mmCIF file of C-alpha atoms in Angstrom:
data_model
loop_
_atom_site.group_PDB
_atom_site.id
_atom_site.type_symbol
_atom_site.label_atom_id
_atom_site.label_comp_id
_atom_site.label_asym_id
_atom_site.label_seq_id
_atom_site.Cartn_x
_atom_site.Cartn_y
_atom_site.Cartn_z
ATOM 1 C CA MET A 1 -5.125 -20.881 13.260
ATOM 2 C CA ASN A 2 -5.149 -22.613 9.896
ATOM 3 C CA PHE A 3 -3.796 -20.386 7.144
ATOM 4 C CA GLU A 4 -3.789 -23.062 4.463
ATOM 5 C CA PRO A 5 -5.151 -21.266 1.364
ATOM 6 C CA THR A 6 -8.793 -21.987 0.651
ATOM 7 C CA GLU A 7 -9.918 -22.983 -2.836
ATOM 8 C CA ASN A 8 -11.263 -19.455 -3.243
ATOM 9 C CA GLN A 9 -7.889 -17.932 -2.316
ATOM 10 C CA LYS A 10 -6.136 -20.245 -4.759
ATOM 11 C CA MET A 11 -8.526 -19.185 -7.539
ATOM 12 C CA ILE A 12 -8.013 -15.501 -6.703
ATOM 13 C CA ALA A 13 -4.230 -15.941 -6.662
ATOM 14 C CA GLN A 14 -4.293 -17.634 -10.071
ATOM 15 C CA MET A 15 -6.595 -14.980 -11.537
ATOM 16 C CA VAL A 16 -4.413 -12.114 -10.288
ATOM 17 C CA SER A 17 -1.218 -13.879 -11.380
ATOM 18 C CA ASP A 18 -2.559 -14.535 -14.884
ATOM 19 C CA PHE A 19 -3.748 -10.935 -15.227
ATOM 20 C CA CYS A 20 -0.419 -9.493 -14.050
ATOM 21 C CA GLU A 21 1.593 -11.729 -16.376
ATOM 22 C CA LYS A 22 -0.473 -10.486 -19.323
ATOM 23 C CA GLU A 23 -1.129 -6.837 -18.460
ATOM 24 C CA VAL A 24 1.635 -5.789 -16.068
ATOM 25 C CA ARG A 25 4.889 -7.721 -16.550
ATOM 26 C CA PRO A 26 5.459 -6.745 -20.222
ATOM 27 C CA ASN A 27 5.260 -3.037 -19.302
ATOM 28 C CA ILE A 28 6.912 -2.694 -15.907
ATOM 29 C CA MET A 29 10.291 -1.400 -17.034
ATOM 30 C CA ASP A 30 8.766 1.077 -19.497
ATOM 31 C CA TRP A 31 6.510 2.436 -16.759
ATOM 32 C CA ASP A 32 9.408 2.480 -14.300
ATOM 33 C CA GLU A 33 11.800 4.310 -16.615
ATOM 34 C CA SER A 34 9.247 6.934 -17.683
ATOM 35 C CA GLN A 35 7.515 7.131 -14.268
ATOM 36 C CA GLU A 36 4.236 6.691 -16.119
ATOM 37 C CA PHE A 37 1.193 6.035 -13.960
ATOM 38 C CA PRO A 38 -0.866 3.597 -16.075
ATOM 39 C CA ARG A 39 -4.349 4.834 -15.110
ATOM 40 C CA PRO A 40 -6.286 2.616 -17.616
ATOM 41 C CA LEU A 41 -4.813 -0.490 -15.954
ATOM 42 C CA PHE A 42 -6.788 0.247 -12.788
ATOM 43 C CA SER A 43 -10.066 0.259 -14.671
ATOM 44 C CA LYS A 44 -9.174 -3.290 -15.748
ATOM 45 C CA PHE A 45 -8.397 -4.189 -12.130
ATOM 46 C CA GLY A 46 -11.835 -2.791 -11.331
ATOM 47 C CA GLU A 47 -13.456 -5.132 -13.854
ATOM 48 C CA LEU A 48 -11.901 -8.029 -11.926
ATOM 49 C CA GLY A 49 -13.285 -6.695 -8.640
ATOM 50 C CA LEU A 50 -9.850 -5.765 -7.315
ATOM 51 C CA MET A 51 -10.516 -2.067 -6.704
ATOM 52 C CA GLY A 52 -13.199 -2.844 -4.139
ATOM 53 C CA VAL A 53 -11.848 -6.022 -2.591
ATOM 54 C CA LEU A 54 -13.208 -5.249 0.878
ATOM 55 C CA VAL A 55 -16.275 -3.270 -0.245
ATOM 56 C CA PRO A 56 -19.564 -5.134 0.330
ATOM 57 C CA GLU A 57 -21.473 -6.290 -2.741
ATOM 58 C CA GLN A 58 -24.337 -3.896 -1.955
ATOM 59 C CA TYR A 59 -21.982 -1.022 -2.884
ATOM 60 C CA GLY A 60 -20.626 -2.755 -5.990
ATOM 61 C CA GLY A 61 -17.594 -4.319 -4.326
ATOM 62 C CA SER A 62 -16.298 -7.876 -4.144
ATOM 63 C CA GLY A 63 -17.243 -8.348 -0.497
ATOM 64 C CA MET A 64 -14.086 -10.267 0.309
ATOM 65 C CA GLY A 65 -12.132 -10.372 3.569
ATOM 66 C CA TYR A 66 -8.578 -9.558 4.558
ATOM 67 C CA LEU A 67 -7.194 -13.042 3.823
ATOM 68 C CA GLU A 68 -8.258 -12.650 0.189
ATOM 69 C CA TYR A 69 -6.985 -9.067 0.183
ATOM 70 C CA VAL A 70 -3.533 -10.207 1.350
ATOM 71 C CA THR A 71 -3.592 -12.820 -1.416
ATOM 72 C CA VAL A 72 -4.377 -10.175 -4.059
ATOM 73 C CA LEU A 73 -1.631 -7.758 -2.979
ATOM 74 C CA THR A 74 0.965 -10.503 -2.607
ATOM 75 C CA GLU A 75 0.382 -11.725 -6.151
ATOM 76 C CA ILE A 76 0.583 -8.207 -7.611
ATOM 77 C CA GLY A 77 3.690 -7.419 -5.548
ATOM 78 C CA LYS A 78 5.475 -10.481 -6.919
ATOM 79 C CA VAL A 79 5.283 -8.841 -10.360
ATOM 80 C CA CYS A 80 5.409 -5.084 -9.677
ATOM 81 C CA GLY A 81 5.594 -3.226 -6.381
ATOM 82 C CA SER A 82 4.421 0.059 -7.928
ATOM 83 C CA ILE A 83 1.157 -1.376 -9.162
ATOM 84 C CA GLY A 84 0.630 -3.227 -5.894
ATOM 85 C CA LEU A 85 1.196 -0.016 -3.949
ATOM 86 C CA SER A 86 -1.467 1.840 -5.932
ATOM 87 C CA VAL A 87 -4.001 -0.982 -5.539
ATOM 88 C CA ALA A 88 -3.255 -1.041 -1.790
ATOM 89 C CA ALA A 89 -3.544 2.735 -1.324
ATOM 90 C CA HIS A 90 -6.834 2.868 -3.216
ATOM 91 C CA ASN A 91 -8.408 -0.044 -1.338
ATOM 92 C CA SER A 92 -7.077 0.413 2.203
ATOM 93 C CA LEU A 93 -6.791 4.155 2.584
ATOM 94 C CA GLY A 94 -9.104 6.272 0.423
ATOM 95 C CA THR A 95 -11.852 3.723 -0.192
ATOM 96 C CA GLY A 96 -11.276 2.074 3.183
ATOM 97 C CA HIS A 97 -11.795 5.327 5.077
ATOM 98 C CA ILE A 98 -15.169 5.918 3.404
ATOM 99 C CA LEU A 99 -16.150 2.292 4.018
ATOM 100 C CA GLN A 100 -15.280 2.454 7.726
ATOM 101 C CA PHE A 101 -16.514 5.918 8.633
ATOM 102 C CA GLY A 102 -18.799 7.206 5.884
ATOM 103 C CA SER A 103 -22.548 7.553 6.363
ATOM 104 C CA GLU A 104 -24.895 5.318 4.400
ATOM 105 C CA GLU A 105 -25.559 8.197 1.999
ATOM 106 C CA GLN A 106 -21.805 8.794 1.512
ATOM 107 C CA LYS A 107 -21.165 5.100 0.893
ATOM 108 C CA GLN A 108 -23.950 4.956 -1.688
ATOM 109 C CA ARG A 109 -22.590 8.073 -3.347
ATOM 110 C CA TRP A 110 -18.909 7.231 -3.643
ATOM 111 C CA LEU A 111 -18.182 3.533 -3.115
ATOM 112 C CA PRO A 112 -19.726 2.057 -6.309
ATOM 113 C CA LYS A 113 -17.520 4.124 -8.639
ATOM 114 C CA LEU A 114 -14.442 3.479 -6.485
ATOM 115 C CA ALA A 115 -15.106 -0.272 -6.334
ATOM 116 C CA SER A 116 -15.543 -0.477 -10.112
ATOM 117 C CA GLY A 117 -12.287 1.348 -10.816
ATOM 118 C CA GLU A 118 -14.165 4.139 -12.605
ATOM 119 C CA HIS A 119 -12.886 6.442 -9.882
ATOM 120 C CA LEU A 120 -9.529 6.382 -8.095
ATOM 121 C CA ALA A 121 -9.050 7.314 -4.435
ATOM 122 C CA ALA A 122 -6.317 9.295 -2.694
ATOM 123 C CA TRP A 123 -5.790 9.750 1.045
ATOM 124 C CA GLY A 124 -4.032 12.746 2.557
ATOM 125 C CA LEU A 125 -2.504 12.770 6.040
ATOM 126 C CA THR A 126 1.206 13.554 5.569
ATOM 127 C CA GLU A 127 2.594 17.079 5.235
ATOM 128 C CA GLN A 128 6.082 18.377 4.544
ATOM 129 C CA ASN A 129 6.833 19.078 8.196
ATOM 130 C CA THR A 130 4.559 16.438 9.736
ATOM 131 C CA GLY A 131 5.378 12.900 8.681
ATOM 132 C CA SER A 132 5.389 10.685 11.753
ATOM 133 C CA ASP A 133 4.182 13.678 13.819
ATOM 134 C CA ALA A 134 0.816 13.870 12.068
ATOM 135 C CA GLY A 135 -0.753 15.723 14.997
ATOM 136 C CA GLY A 136 1.284 18.808 14.142
ATOM 137 C CA MET A 137 -0.363 19.286 10.737
ATOM 138 C CA LEU A 138 -0.826 22.792 9.392
ATOM 139 C CA THR A 139 -3.577 22.237 6.806
ATOM 140 C CA THR A 140 -6.719 23.814 8.243
ATOM 141 C CA ALA A 141 -10.452 23.743 7.610
ATOM 142 C CA VAL A 142 -12.480 26.682 8.866
ATOM 143 C CA GLU A 143 -16.277 26.614 9.109
ATOM 144 C CA ASP A 144 -18.186 29.043 6.911
ATOM 145 C CA GLY A 145 -21.932 28.476 6.930
ATOM 146 C CA ASP A 146 -22.668 25.063 5.420
ATOM 147 C CA ASP A 147 -19.085 24.664 4.200
ATOM 148 C CA PHE A 148 -15.515 24.216 5.329
ATOM 149 C CA ILE A 149 -12.777 26.287 3.696
ATOM 150 C CA ILE A 150 -9.525 24.314 3.441
ATOM 151 C CA ASN A 151 -6.036 25.819 3.148
ATOM 152 C CA GLY A 152 -2.707 23.998 3.173
ATOM 153 C CA THR A 153 -0.630 21.383 1.431
ATOM 154 C CA LYS A 154 -0.318 17.605 1.768
ATOM 155 C CA ASN A 155 2.627 15.714 0.332
ATOM 156 C CA PHE A 156 3.705 12.178 -0.591
ATOM 157 C CA ILE A 157 0.112 11.468 -1.637
ATOM 158 C CA THR A 158 -0.481 8.391 -3.793
ATOM 159 C CA HIS A 159 -2.781 9.352 -6.718
ATOM 160 C CA GLY A 160 -2.535 13.012 -5.726
ATOM 161 C CA LYS A 161 -2.914 14.051 -9.374
ATOM 162 C CA SER A 162 -5.002 11.254 -10.880
ATOM 163 C CA GLY A 163 -7.321 10.551 -7.943
ATOM 164 C CA ASP A 164 -10.969 11.463 -8.488
ATOM 165 C CA VAL A 165 -11.630 11.816 -4.760
ATOM 166 C CA ALA A 166 -9.307 12.487 -1.844
ATOM 167 C CA VAL A 167 -10.018 11.844 1.822
ATOM 168 C CA VAL A 168 -8.035 14.572 3.553
ATOM 169 C CA ILE A 169 -7.281 14.927 7.257
ATOM 170 C CA VAL A 170 -7.346 18.600 8.220
ATOM 171 C CA ARG A 171 -6.994 20.577 11.429
ATOM 172 C CA THR A 172 -10.309 21.934 12.738
ATOM 173 C CA GLY A 173 -9.115 22.481 16.323
ATOM 174 C CA GLU A 174 -5.922 23.217 18.196
ATOM 175 C CA LYS A 175 -2.568 22.064 16.824
ATOM 176 C CA GLY A 176 -1.503 18.794 18.428
ATOM 177 C CA ASP A 177 -4.992 17.985 19.754
ATOM 178 C CA SER A 178 -5.882 14.427 18.737
ATOM 179 C CA HIS A 179 -9.544 15.512 18.702
ATOM 180 C CA GLY A 180 -8.786 18.637 16.681
ATOM 181 C CA MET A 181 -8.646 16.972 13.257
ATOM 182 C CA THR A 182 -11.388 16.048 10.810
ATOM 183 C CA ALA A 183 -11.647 13.826 7.712
ATOM 184 C CA ILE A 184 -13.206 15.553 4.710
ATOM 185 C CA LEU A 185 -13.718 14.127 1.230
ATOM 186 C CA VAL A 186 -12.739 16.486 -1.588
ATOM 187 C CA GLU A 187 -13.690 15.746 -5.178
ATOM 188 C CA ARG A 188 -11.374 16.446 -8.098
ATOM 189 C CA GLY A 189 -12.442 19.625 -9.870
ATOM 190 C CA THR A 190 -13.418 21.436 -6.680
ATOM 191 C CA PRO A 191 -12.219 25.069 -7.037
ATOM 192 C CA GLY A 192 -9.079 25.685 -5.003
ATOM 193 C CA PHE A 193 -8.038 22.008 -5.069
ATOM 194 C CA SER A 194 -5.049 21.067 -7.247
ATOM 195 C CA ALA A 195 -2.104 18.714 -7.514
ATOM 196 C CA GLY A 196 1.398 20.031 -6.897
ATOM 197 C CA LYS A 197 4.869 18.619 -7.401
ATOM 198 C CA LYS A 198 5.159 15.007 -8.563
ATOM 199 C CA GLU A 199 7.969 13.230 -6.714
ATOM 200 C CA ASN A 200 10.923 11.766 -8.640
ATOM 201 C CA LYS A 201 11.458 8.547 -6.690
ATOM 202 C CA LEU A 202 14.054 5.826 -6.183
ATOM 203 C CA GLY A 203 11.480 3.045 -6.538
ATOM 204 C CA MET A 204 7.734 2.514 -6.919
ATOM 205 C CA ARG A 205 8.148 4.852 -9.859
ATOM 206 C CA ALA A 206 4.945 3.868 -11.687
ATOM 207 C CA SER A 207 2.848 4.698 -8.612
ATOM 208 C CA GLU A 208 2.033 8.386 -8.729
ATOM 209 C CA THR A 209 3.087 10.446 -5.695
ATOM 210 C CA THR A 210 2.320 14.177 -5.597
ATOM 211 C CA GLU A 211 1.361 17.099 -3.414
ATOM 212 C CA LEU A 212 -2.247 18.112 -2.771
ATOM 213 C CA ILE A 213 -2.702 21.885 -2.628
ATOM 214 C CA PHE A 214 -5.705 23.660 -1.086
ATOM 215 C CA GLN A 215 -6.214 27.395 -1.592
ATOM 216 C CA ASP A 216 -9.494 28.640 -0.131
ATOM 217 C CA CYS A 217 -11.017 25.332 -1.190
ATOM 218 C CA ARG A 218 -14.716 25.332 -0.257
ATOM 219 C CA VAL A 219 -16.156 21.908 0.574
ATOM 220 C CA PRO A 220 -19.679 21.214 1.893
ATOM 221 C CA LYS A 221 -20.029 19.955 5.456
ATOM 222 C CA ALA A 222 -21.916 17.008 3.931
ATOM 223 C CA ASN A 223 -18.481 15.725 2.861
ATOM 224 C CA VAL A 224 -17.237 15.304 6.444
ATOM 225 C CA LEU A 225 -16.656 11.613 7.213
ATOM 226 C CA GLY A 226 -17.904 10.750 10.695
ATOM 227 C CA LYS A 227 -17.851 13.520 13.278
ATOM 228 C CA VAL A 228 -15.900 16.774 13.248
ATOM 229 C CA GLY A 229 -12.837 16.212 15.446
ATOM 230 C CA ASP A 230 -12.617 12.448 14.873
ATOM 231 C CA GLY A 231 -10.289 12.543 11.868
ATOM 232 C CA PHE A 232 -7.077 11.605 13.638
ATOM 233 C CA ILE A 233 -8.677 8.763 15.609
ATOM 234 C CA GLN A 234 -10.234 7.472 12.382
ATOM 235 C CA SER A 235 -6.859 7.657 10.624
ATOM 236 C CA MET A 236 -5.161 5.508 13.239
ATOM 237 C CA LYS A 237 -7.831 2.837 12.729
ATOM 238 C CA VAL A 238 -7.532 3.097 8.941
ATOM 239 C CA LEU A 239 -3.767 2.679 9.261
ATOM 240 C CA ASP A 240 -4.187 -0.499 11.326
ATOM 241 C CA GLY A 241 -5.711 -2.085 8.223
ATOM 242 C CA GLY A 242 -3.358 -0.224 5.898
ATOM 243 C CA ARG A 243 -0.371 -1.779 7.645
ATOM 244 C CA ILE A 244 -1.668 -5.218 6.720
ATOM 245 C CA SER A 245 -1.752 -4.117 3.085
ATOM 246 C CA ILE A 246 1.867 -2.929 3.186
ATOM 247 C CA ALA A 247 2.864 -6.180 4.911
ATOM 248 C CA ALA A 248 1.153 -8.081 2.083
ATOM 249 C CA LEU A 249 2.838 -5.927 -0.559
ATOM 250 C CA SER A 250 6.204 -6.444 1.178
ATOM 251 C CA LEU A 251 5.559 -10.166 1.175
ATOM 252 C CA GLY A 252 4.866 -10.093 -2.555
ATOM 253 C CA ILE A 253 8.008 -8.125 -3.399
ATOM 254 C CA ALA A 254 10.087 -10.456 -1.215
ATOM 255 C CA LYS A 255 8.592 -13.530 -2.886
ATOM 256 C CA GLY A 256 9.196 -12.070 -6.338
ATOM 257 C CA ALA A 257 12.837 -11.321 -5.524
ATOM 258 C CA TYR A 258 13.357 -14.729 -3.903
ATOM 259 C CA GLU A 259 11.788 -16.677 -6.776
ATOM 260 C CA ALA A 260 13.873 -14.777 -9.336
ATOM 261 C CA ALA A 261 17.077 -15.420 -7.332
ATOM 262 C CA LEU A 262 16.229 -19.096 -6.786
ATOM 263 C CA GLN A 263 15.655 -19.653 -10.496
ATOM 264 C CA TYR A 264 18.815 -17.779 -11.456
ATOM 265 C CA SER A 265 20.909 -19.719 -8.926
ATOM 266 C CA LYS A 266 19.915 -22.959 -10.634
ATOM 267 C CA GLU A 267 20.676 -21.641 -14.128
ATOM 268 C CA ARG A 268 23.912 -19.755 -13.476
ATOM 269 C CA HIS A 269 26.975 -22.031 -13.580
ATOM 270 C CA GLN A 270 30.414 -21.309 -12.141
ATOM 271 C CA PHE A 271 33.234 -23.862 -11.796
ATOM 272 C CA ASN A 272 31.102 -26.277 -13.855
ATOM 273 C CA LYS A 273 28.138 -26.395 -11.485
ATOM 274 C CA PRO A 274 25.104 -24.258 -10.617
ATOM 275 C CA ILE A 275 25.819 -21.565 -8.045
ATOM 276 C CA SER A 276 22.946 -22.925 -5.923
ATOM 277 C CA SER A 277 25.201 -25.881 -5.097
ATOM 278 C CA PHE A 278 27.604 -23.586 -3.230
ATOM 279 C CA GLN A 279 26.887 -23.269 0.461
ATOM 280 C CA GLY A 280 27.339 -19.488 0.396
ATOM 281 C CA ILE A 281 24.401 -19.170 -2.028
ATOM 282 C CA ALA A 282 22.313 -22.048 -0.633
ATOM 283 C CA PHE A 283 22.429 -20.555 2.875
ATOM 284 C CA LYS A 284 21.306 -17.166 1.540
ATOM 285 C CA LEU A 285 18.325 -18.859 -0.107
ATOM 286 C CA ALA A 286 17.553 -20.744 3.115
ATOM 287 C CA ASP A 287 17.518 -17.508 5.118
ATOM 288 C CA MET A 288 15.351 -15.791 2.513
ATOM 289 C CA ALA A 289 12.811 -18.635 2.458
ATOM 290 C CA THR A 290 12.625 -18.812 6.255
ATOM 291 C CA GLU A 291 12.099 -15.084 6.732
ATOM 292 C CA ILE A 292 9.424 -14.990 4.018
ATOM 293 C CA GLU A 293 7.585 -17.827 5.741
ATOM 294 C CA ALA A 294 7.678 -15.991 9.081
ATOM 295 C CA ALA A 295 6.524 -12.719 7.489
ATOM 296 C CA GLU A 296 3.652 -14.533 5.794
ATOM 297 C CA LEU A 297 2.463 -16.043 9.073
ATOM 298 C CA LEU A 298 2.540 -12.671 10.840
ATOM 299 C CA THR A 299 0.647 -11.056 7.960
ATOM 300 C CA PHE A 300 -2.077 -13.702 7.852
ATOM 301 C CA GLN A 301 -2.382 -13.583 11.655
ATOM 302 C CA ALA A 302 -3.119 -9.848 11.501
ATOM 303 C CA ALA A 303 -5.503 -10.335 8.555
ATOM 304 C CA ASP A 304 -7.364 -13.092 10.390
ATOM 305 C CA MET A 305 -7.761 -10.910 13.489
ATOM 306 C CA LYS A 306 -9.011 -8.007 11.347
ATOM 307 C CA ASN A 307 -11.553 -10.321 9.723
ATOM 308 C CA ARG A 308 -12.818 -11.401 13.147
ATOM 309 C CA GLY A 309 -13.144 -7.819 14.352
ATOM 310 C CA LYS A 310 -10.427 -8.211 16.976
ATOM 311 C CA LYS A 311 -8.168 -5.358 18.090
ATOM 312 C CA MET A 312 -4.979 -5.933 16.135
ATOM 313 C CA THR A 313 -2.968 -2.706 16.423
ATOM 314 C CA LYS A 314 0.019 -4.637 17.774
ATOM 315 C CA GLU A 315 -0.329 -7.542 15.328
ATOM 316 C CA SER A 316 -0.635 -5.288 12.265
ATOM 317 C CA SER A 317 2.495 -3.458 13.400
ATOM 318 C CA TYR A 318 4.296 -6.793 13.912
ATOM 319 C CA ALA A 319 3.389 -7.768 10.355
ATOM 320 C CA LYS A 320 4.189 -4.430 8.737
ATOM 321 C CA TYR A 321 7.485 -3.986 10.585
ATOM 322 C CA TYR A 322 8.791 -7.500 10.057
ATOM 323 C CA ALA A 323 7.542 -8.070 6.500
ATOM 324 C CA SER A 324 8.883 -4.727 5.244
ATOM 325 C CA GLU A 325 12.332 -5.305 6.764
ATOM 326 C CA VAL A 326 12.360 -8.861 5.356
ATOM 327 C CA CYS A 327 11.411 -7.408 1.974
ATOM 328 C CA VAL A 328 14.521 -5.201 2.010
ATOM 329 C CA ARG A 329 16.824 -8.002 3.209
ATOM 330 C CA VAL A 330 15.536 -10.525 0.671
ATOM 331 C CA SER A 331 15.720 -8.119 -2.269
ATOM 332 C CA THR A 332 19.245 -7.097 -1.213
ATOM 333 C CA GLU A 333 20.345 -10.753 -1.161
ATOM 334 C CA ALA A 334 18.656 -11.313 -4.519
ATOM 335 C CA VAL A 335 20.862 -8.618 -6.068
ATOM 336 C CA GLN A 336 23.891 -10.321 -4.479
ATOM 337 C CA ILE A 337 22.945 -13.730 -5.881
ATOM 338 C CA PHE A 338 22.562 -12.235 -9.359
ATOM 339 C CA GLY A 339 26.013 -10.671 -8.938
ATOM 340 C CA GLY A 340 26.908 -8.081 -11.562
ATOM 341 C CA TYR A 341 23.716 -8.830 -13.466
ATOM 342 C CA GLY A 342 21.731 -7.961 -10.337
ATOM 343 C CA TYR A 343 22.934 -4.401 -10.729
ATOM 344 C CA THR A 344 21.582 -4.091 -14.262
ATOM 345 C CA LYS A 345 18.071 -3.311 -15.465
ATOM 346 C CA ASP A 346 18.099 -6.350 -17.765
ATOM 347 C CA PHE A 347 17.321 -8.561 -14.756
ATOM 348 C CA PRO A 348 14.494 -8.162 -12.203
ATOM 349 C CA ALA A 349 16.507 -8.031 -8.983
ATOM 350 C CA GLU A 350 17.397 -4.335 -9.085
ATOM 351 C CA LYS A 351 13.762 -3.222 -9.366
ATOM 352 C CA PHE A 352 12.663 -5.394 -6.437
ATOM 353 C CA TYR A 353 15.596 -3.858 -4.534
ATOM 354 C CA ARG A 354 14.550 -0.271 -5.317
ATOM 355 C CA ASP A 355 10.855 -0.878 -4.689
ATOM 356 C CA SER A 356 11.425 -2.658 -1.391
ATOM 357 C CA LYS A 357 12.696 0.310 0.603
ATOM 358 C CA LEU A 358 9.453 2.273 0.545
ATOM 359 C CA CYS A 359 7.753 -0.544 2.455
ATOM 360 C CA THR A 360 9.816 0.344 5.551
ATOM 361 C CA ILE A 361 8.750 4.010 5.277
ATOM 362 C CA GLY A 362 5.163 4.322 3.983
ATOM 363 C CA GLU A 363 2.121 4.015 6.292
ATOM 364 C CA GLY A 364 4.340 4.337 9.353
ATOM 365 C CA THR A 365 8.103 3.872 9.354
ATOM 366 C CA SER A 366 9.751 0.844 10.944
ATOM 367 C CA GLU A 367 10.651 3.092 13.864
ATOM 368 C CA ILE A 368 7.001 4.083 14.338
ATOM 369 C CA GLN A 369 5.990 0.402 14.199
ATOM 370 C CA LYS A 370 8.459 -0.336 17.009
ATOM 371 C CA LEU A 371 7.003 2.596 18.957
ATOM 372 C CA VAL A 372 3.483 1.180 18.520
ATOM 373 C CA ILE A 373 4.593 -2.339 19.479
ATOM 374 C CA ALA A 374 6.480 -1.092 22.536
ATOM 375 C CA ARG A 375 3.484 0.970 23.652
ATOM 376 C CA GLU A 376 1.194 -2.044 23.289
ATOM 377 C CA ILE A 377 3.417 -4.516 25.152
ATOM 378 C CA LEU A 378 4.190 -2.056 27.950
ATOM 379 C CA GLN A 379 0.561 -1.186 28.697
#
């Protein structure tokens, strides 16, 4: 396996970096403080082809693979975790579900606007009482002629308010039955479909997270993705790819925190020399660099296997679990290296620190990743 960046990856990385320095970095603390979701920014990402990274060109996408996708998310994450999270959720989850399981007609209908950034995607699996236990969901869809009528509430949904379309996993069979759930696409503006409470979060504050509320929401059966009853199985496959995206985002946040701490350690002087010359700081930096390198290799391994169509449930969980935990450790050490300044909002370390924690929770907690890994190795 040779993961040396190709010329194309280098060009993509430079393009994304340049864009983020111009359009994202000057605004990140304003967006963070106000919890503003900067919707127009994602139209600009769409113009660069970054809202349909994995979508084939025939549907208006960039037609890239997972190695390029990891490159994109890492570069965004180095600047702002919130923005990276929204790009990841749009590409991997909402758009990704349609791409993997939609019919040709559904792909033609929805993918071009999603890939261009004209439309934004949401994806709804989690409910208040069913986080890791997704099979116990209470949101139901009942057949009525040519329609399904949906009732229930989803929570912790990225783009729950601003999303133009939402792929929602609903119960169409018995509770707990893995073949009793179905994926249905619901368009914004459908009667009975609304956004609920917006979460007030520790980190990732510029990435919108809200409830989705369904009250006798009538959706045509033509909006079912794949077969009725396959929604949960589809979701597990979507999450395999989604875990790579969170690993990539974790990698970006970790790199951003590390690079900021490395630079600061060379500039900050104590006892007439830079603090990087003290073993206590130098060893922290060595640990950070080593763990980032390992996380990057695991992430690219999973991405390479996904590209080649290999089963990579275990490898995506390796990457997501390790990279997200590294992200937290590295950002914690970055705050420590900055010292008192690391605890202030005038320096970047505290935001990396706050943003990092979600990576160990979203798209399957670290504990769930260990469960998946254990199940795979004990088969």
